[in-house]
Amino acid sequence: MSLVLDPTAQDLLFREARTANTFTDEPVTDEQVQAIYDLVKFGPTAFNQSPLRVVLVRSAEGRERLVQHMAEGNRPKTATAPLVAILAADNEFHEELPALLPHFPQAKDLFFAERPVRESAAGLNAALQAAYFIIGVRAAGLAAGPMTGYDAAGIQKEFLDDDHTPLMVVNIGKPGEDAWFPRSPRLSYDEVITTV
């Protein structure tokens, strides 16, 4: 059985998509970011908890503050990407549950009263949403450069608060010259899929 999604869209989202390391100076607009969010917000999370929070870094001052917390190899591309997004998990996501899960508002206190439980749930579900976000960037015809090479404590202190845990930093824009490293191998179906 073949996939229903058009092969061109499959290529755009997966087969031809790559992590970009250089970008043109073409801006990424607020309208593009809104369209990305309006698409990816429908991706599933447990209890519809939706814990992903995004800080967009556009200003020169914000960029300078961010770059100092990036690993050395990630600094040049973060300094020059048209837009950079800090993706974080909101460990107090449960406060939104009565609105996000109106048929079961008691889930807020029944399942998520304790901070360690919330941190675990937020980390997992925000990571899911981060993956949706990357696919949404690709769906907008842009390239994403997700990175985890940074000083997490520094980014948290500089841009977030104690209730938000940074997950990744994503450079966003049109791919520039020599944007791609050679594609790395992938595991085969038989190496990943087991039927019992």
PDB file of N, CA and C in Angstrom, residues 10-63:
ATOM      1  N   GLN A  10       5.941  14.377   0.248  1.00  0.00           N
ATOM      2  CA  GLN A  10       6.769  13.453   1.018  1.00  0.00           C
ATOM      3  C   GLN A  10       8.235  13.868   0.953  1.00  0.00           C
ATOM      4  N   ASP A  11       8.695  14.217  -0.260  1.00  0.00           N
ATOM      5  CA  ASP A  11      10.076  14.668  -0.428  1.00  0.00           C
ATOM      6  C   ASP A  11      10.337  15.941   0.356  1.00  0.00           C
ATOM      7  N   LEU A  12       9.404  16.904   0.271  1.00  0.00           N
ATOM      8  CA  LEU A  12       9.561  18.188   0.950  1.00  0.00           C
ATOM      9  C   LEU A  12       9.689  17.996   2.460  1.00  0.00           C
ATOM     10  N   LEU A  13       8.874  17.123   3.009  1.00  0.00           N
ATOM     11  CA  LEU A  13       8.839  16.943   4.460  1.00  0.00           C
ATOM     12  C   LEU A  13       9.909  15.999   4.981  1.00  0.00           C
ATOM     13  N   PHE A  14      10.309  14.995   4.172  1.00  0.00           N
ATOM     14  CA  PHE A  14      11.195  13.960   4.687  1.00  0.00           C
ATOM     15  C   PHE A  14      12.390  13.648   3.784  1.00  0.00           C
ATOM     16  N   ARG A  15      12.150  13.077   2.611  1.00  0.00           N
ATOM     17  CA  ARG A  15      13.253  12.504   1.839  1.00  0.00           C
ATOM     18  C   ARG A  15      14.279  13.529   1.377  1.00  0.00           C
ATOM     19  N   GLU A  16      13.826  14.706   0.972  1.00  0.00           N
ATOM     20  CA  GLU A  16      14.754  15.733   0.495  1.00  0.00           C
ATOM     21  C   GLU A  16      15.086  16.768   1.573  1.00  0.00           C
ATOM     22  N   ALA A  17      14.378  16.749   2.662  1.00  0.00           N
ATOM     23  CA  ALA A  17      14.599  17.724   3.738  1.00  0.00           C
ATOM     24  C   ALA A  17      15.886  17.390   4.478  1.00  0.00           C
ATOM     25  N   ARG A  18      16.596  18.421   4.850  1.00  0.00           N
ATOM     26  CA  ARG A  18      17.869  18.238   5.549  1.00  0.00           C
ATOM     27  C   ARG A  18      18.002  19.320   6.606  1.00  0.00           C
ATOM     28  N   THR A  19      18.893  19.101   7.536  1.00  0.00           N
ATOM     29  CA  THR A  19      19.231  20.129   8.511  1.00  0.00           C
ATOM     30  C   THR A  19      20.134  21.155   7.835  1.00  0.00           C
ATOM     31  N   ALA A  20      19.679  22.388   7.783  1.00  0.00           N
ATOM     32  CA  ALA A  20      20.439  23.449   7.112  1.00  0.00           C
ATOM     33  C   ALA A  20      21.486  24.025   8.057  1.00  0.00           C
ATOM     34  N   ASN A  21      22.654  24.316   7.479  1.00  0.00           N
ATOM     35  CA  ASN A  21      23.753  24.899   8.255  1.00  0.00           C
ATOM     36  C   ASN A  21      24.114  26.304   7.816  1.00  0.00           C
ATOM     37  N   THR A  22      23.587  26.721   6.653  1.00  0.00           N
ATOM     38  CA  THR A  22      23.723  28.109   6.217  1.00  0.00           C
ATOM     39  C   THR A  22      22.367  28.561   5.672  1.00  0.00           C
ATOM     40  N   PHE A  23      22.174  29.861   5.676  1.00  0.00           N
ATOM     41  CA  PHE A  23      20.884  30.424   5.263  1.00  0.00           C
ATOM     42  C   PHE A  23      21.107  31.672   4.428  1.00  0.00           C
ATOM     43  N   THR A  24      20.146  31.969   3.556  1.00  0.00           N
ATOM     44  CA  THR A  24      20.160  33.253   2.863  1.00  0.00           C
ATOM     45  C   THR A  24      19.706  34.324   3.855  1.00  0.00           C
ATOM     46  N   ASP A  25      19.739  35.573   3.417  1.00  0.00           N
ATOM     47  CA  ASP A  25      19.282  36.652   4.297  1.00  0.00           C
ATOM     48  C   ASP A  25      17.802  36.984   4.088  1.00  0.00           C
ATOM     49  N   GLU A  26      17.096  36.155   3.307  1.00  0.00           N
ATOM     50  CA  GLU A  26      15.662  36.378   3.109  1.00  0.00           C
ATOM     51  C   GLU A  26      14.936  36.234   4.445  1.00  0.00           C
ATOM     52  N   PRO A  27      14.157  37.229   4.842  1.00  0.00           N
ATOM     53  CA  PRO A  27      13.515  37.162   6.162  1.00  0.00           C
ATOM     54  C   PRO A  27      12.448  36.075   6.254  1.00  0.00           C
ATOM     55  N   VAL A  28      12.242  35.613   7.470  1.00  0.00           N
ATOM     56  CA  VAL A  28      11.111  34.730   7.796  1.00  0.00           C
ATOM     57  C   VAL A  28      10.075  35.614   8.480  1.00  0.00           C
ATOM     58  N   THR A  29       8.886  35.681   7.910  1.00  0.00           N
ATOM     59  CA  THR A  29       7.879  36.633   8.387  1.00  0.00           C
ATOM     60  C   THR A  29       7.063  36.077   9.551  1.00  0.00           C
ATOM     61  N   ASP A  30       6.429  36.986  10.263  1.00  0.00           N
ATOM     62  CA  ASP A  30       5.511  36.576  11.326  1.00  0.00           C
ATOM     63  C   ASP A  30       4.359  35.755  10.748  1.00  0.00           C
ATOM     64  N   GLU A  31       3.939  36.105   9.525  1.00  0.00           N
ATOM     65  CA  GLU A  31       2.847  35.364   8.880  1.00  0.00           C
ATOM     66  C   GLU A  31       3.262  33.919   8.609  1.00  0.00           C
ATOM     67  N   GLN A  32       4.507  33.700   8.217  1.00  0.00           N
ATOM     68  CA  GLN A  32       4.993  32.336   8.007  1.00  0.00           C
ATOM     69  C   GLN A  32       5.003  31.552   9.318  1.00  0.00           C
ATOM     70  N   VAL A  33       5.472  32.195  10.380  1.00  0.00           N
ATOM     71  CA  VAL A  33       5.519  31.521  11.682  1.00  0.00           C
ATOM     72  C   VAL A  33       4.102  31.217  12.173  1.00  0.00           C
ATOM     73  N   GLN A  34       3.191  32.145  11.963  1.00  0.00           N
ATOM     74  CA  GLN A  34       1.792  31.912  12.346  1.00  0.00           C
ATOM     75  C   GLN A  34       1.221  30.721  11.583  1.00  0.00           C
ATOM     76  N   ALA A  35       1.502  30.640  10.283  1.00  0.00           N
ATOM     77  CA  ALA A  35       1.007  29.524   9.471  1.00  0.00           C
ATOM     78  C   ALA A  35       1.600  28.201   9.939  1.00  0.00           C
ATOM     79  N   ILE A  36       2.880  28.222  10.292  1.00  0.00           N
ATOM     80  CA  ILE A  36       3.515  27.005  10.822  1.00  0.00           C
ATOM     81  C   ILE A  36       2.813  26.565  12.095  1.00  0.00           C
ATOM     82  N   TYR A  37       2.635  27.505  13.023  1.00  0.00           N
ATOM     83  CA  TYR A  37       1.983  27.142  14.290  1.00  0.00           C
ATOM     84  C   TYR A  37       0.551  26.672  14.069  1.00  0.00           C
ATOM     85  N   ASP A  38      -0.180  27.365  13.204  1.00  0.00           N
ATOM     86  CA  ASP A  38      -1.578  27.002  12.976  1.00  0.00           C
ATOM     87  C   ASP A  38      -1.725  25.608  12.382  1.00  0.00           C
ATOM     88  N   LEU A  39      -0.668  25.099  11.741  1.00  0.00           N
ATOM     89  CA  LEU A  39      -0.674  23.726  11.246  1.00  0.00           C
ATOM     90  C   LEU A  39      -0.275  22.740  12.335  1.00  0.00           C
ATOM     91  N   VAL A  40       0.856  23.000  12.985  1.00  0.00           N
ATOM     92  CA  VAL A  40       1.432  21.979  13.873  1.00  0.00           C
ATOM     93  C   VAL A  40       0.735  21.890  15.231  1.00  0.00           C
ATOM     94  N   LYS A  41      -0.071  22.875  15.569  1.00  0.00           N
ATOM     95  CA  LYS A  41      -0.769  22.814  16.867  1.00  0.00           C
ATOM     96  C   LYS A  41      -1.730  21.639  16.940  1.00  0.00           C
ATOM     97  N   PHE A  42      -2.066  21.047  15.784  1.00  0.00           N
ATOM     98  CA  PHE A  42      -3.006  19.931  15.772  1.00  0.00           C
ATOM     99  C   PHE A  42      -2.326  18.582  16.003  1.00  0.00           C
ATOM    100  N   GLY A  43      -1.000  18.554  16.069  1.00  0.00           N
ATOM    101  CA  GLY A  43      -0.308  17.303  16.370  1.00  0.00           C
ATOM    102  C   GLY A  43      -0.663  16.828  17.774  1.00  0.00           C
ATOM    103  N   PRO A  44      -0.832  15.515  17.975  1.00  0.00           N
ATOM    104  CA  PRO A  44      -1.302  15.014  19.261  1.00  0.00           C
ATOM    105  C   PRO A  44      -0.272  15.098  20.381  1.00  0.00           C
ATOM    106  N   THR A  45      -0.770  15.369  21.582  1.00  0.00           N
ATOM    107  CA  THR A  45      -0.005  15.248  22.822  1.00  0.00           C
ATOM    108  C   THR A  45      -0.914  14.573  23.841  1.00  0.00           C
ATOM    109  N   ALA A  46      -0.318  13.943  24.853  1.00  0.00           N
ATOM    110  CA  ALA A  46      -1.098  13.273  25.879  1.00  0.00           C
ATOM    111  C   ALA A  46      -1.960  14.283  26.622  1.00  0.00           C
ATOM    112  N   PHE A  47      -3.221  13.958  26.813  1.00  0.00           N
ATOM    113  CA  PHE A  47      -4.176  14.842  27.494  1.00  0.00           C
ATOM    114  C   PHE A  47      -4.276  16.203  26.801  1.00  0.00           C
ATOM    115  N   ASN A  48      -3.845  16.280  25.556  1.00  0.00           N
ATOM    116  CA  ASN A  48      -3.832  17.555  24.828  1.00  0.00           C
ATOM    117  C   ASN A  48      -3.060  18.620  25.603  1.00  0.00           C
ATOM    118  N   GLN A  49      -2.037  18.190  26.324  1.00  0.00           N
ATOM    119  CA  GLN A  49      -1.354  19.111  27.236  1.00  0.00           C
ATOM    120  C   GLN A  49      -0.576  20.216  26.540  1.00  0.00           C
ATOM    121  N   SER A  50      -0.123  20.021  25.317  1.00  0.00           N
ATOM    122  CA  SER A  50       0.473  21.087  24.501  1.00  0.00           C
ATOM    123  C   SER A  50       1.491  21.939  25.278  1.00  0.00           C
ATOM    124  N   PRO A  51       2.570  21.327  25.798  1.00  0.00           N
ATOM    125  CA  PRO A  51       3.490  22.072  26.649  1.00  0.00           C
ATOM    126  C   PRO A  51       4.583  22.856  25.919  1.00  0.00           C
ATOM    127  N   LEU A  52       4.642  22.762  24.587  1.00  0.00           N
ATOM    128  CA  LEU A  52       5.701  23.484  23.881  1.00  0.00           C
ATOM    129  C   LEU A  52       5.477  24.994  23.969  1.00  0.00           C
ATOM    130  N   ARG A  53       6.561  25.707  24.252  1.00  0.00           N
ATOM    131  CA  ARG A  53       6.559  27.160  24.210  1.00  0.00           C
ATOM    132  C   ARG A  53       7.730  27.581  23.331  1.00  0.00           C
ATOM    133  N   VAL A  54       7.554  28.654  22.570  1.00  0.00           N
ATOM    134  CA  VAL A  54       8.552  29.071  21.587  1.00  0.00           C
ATOM    135  C   VAL A  54       8.923  30.532  21.830  1.00  0.00           C
ATOM    136  N   VAL A  55      10.222  30.791  21.907  1.00  0.00           N
ATOM    137  CA  VAL A  55      10.743  32.156  21.967  1.00  0.00           C
ATOM    138  C   VAL A  55      11.407  32.429  20.620  1.00  0.00           C
ATOM    139  N   LEU A  56      10.895  33.406  19.883  1.00  0.00           N
ATOM    140  CA  LEU A  56      11.488  33.792  18.604  1.00  0.00           C
ATOM    141  C   LEU A  56      12.540  34.870  18.845  1.00  0.00           C
ATOM    142  N   VAL A  57      13.727  34.629  18.334  1.00  0.00           N
ATOM    143  CA  VAL A  57      14.827  35.580  18.500  1.00  0.00           C
ATOM    144  C   VAL A  57      15.045  36.268  17.155  1.00  0.00           C
ATOM    145  N   ARG A  58      14.669  37.535  17.078  1.00  0.00           N
ATOM    146  CA  ARG A  58      14.778  38.319  15.840  1.00  0.00           C
ATOM    147  C   ARG A  58      15.774  39.474  15.960  1.00  0.00           C
ATOM    148  N   SER A  59      15.789  40.121  17.092  1.00  0.00           N
ATOM    149  CA  SER A  59      16.579  41.348  17.224  1.00  0.00           C
ATOM    150  C   SER A  59      18.076  41.040  17.292  1.00  0.00           C
ATOM    151  N   ALA A  60      18.882  42.029  16.894  1.00  0.00           N
ATOM    152  CA  ALA A  60      20.338  41.882  16.980  1.00  0.00           C
ATOM    153  C   ALA A  60      20.767  41.680  18.427  1.00  0.00           C
ATOM    154  N   GLU A  61      20.113  42.396  19.326  1.00  0.00           N
ATOM    155  CA  GLU A  61      20.462  42.280  20.756  1.00  0.00           C
ATOM    156  C   GLU A  61      20.118  40.887  21.279  1.00  0.00           C
ATOM    157  N   GLY A  62      18.950  40.377  20.920  1.00  0.00           N
ATOM    158  CA  GLY A  62      18.565  39.036  21.343  1.00  0.00           C
ATOM    159  C   GLY A  62      19.477  37.981  20.750  1.00  0.00           C
ATOM    160  N   ARG A  63      19.852  38.168  19.483  1.00  0.00           N
ATOM    161  CA  ARG A  63      20.749  37.226  18.809  1.00  0.00           C
ATOM    162  C   ARG A  63      22.098  37.183  19.512  1.00  0.00           C
TER     163      ARG A  63
END
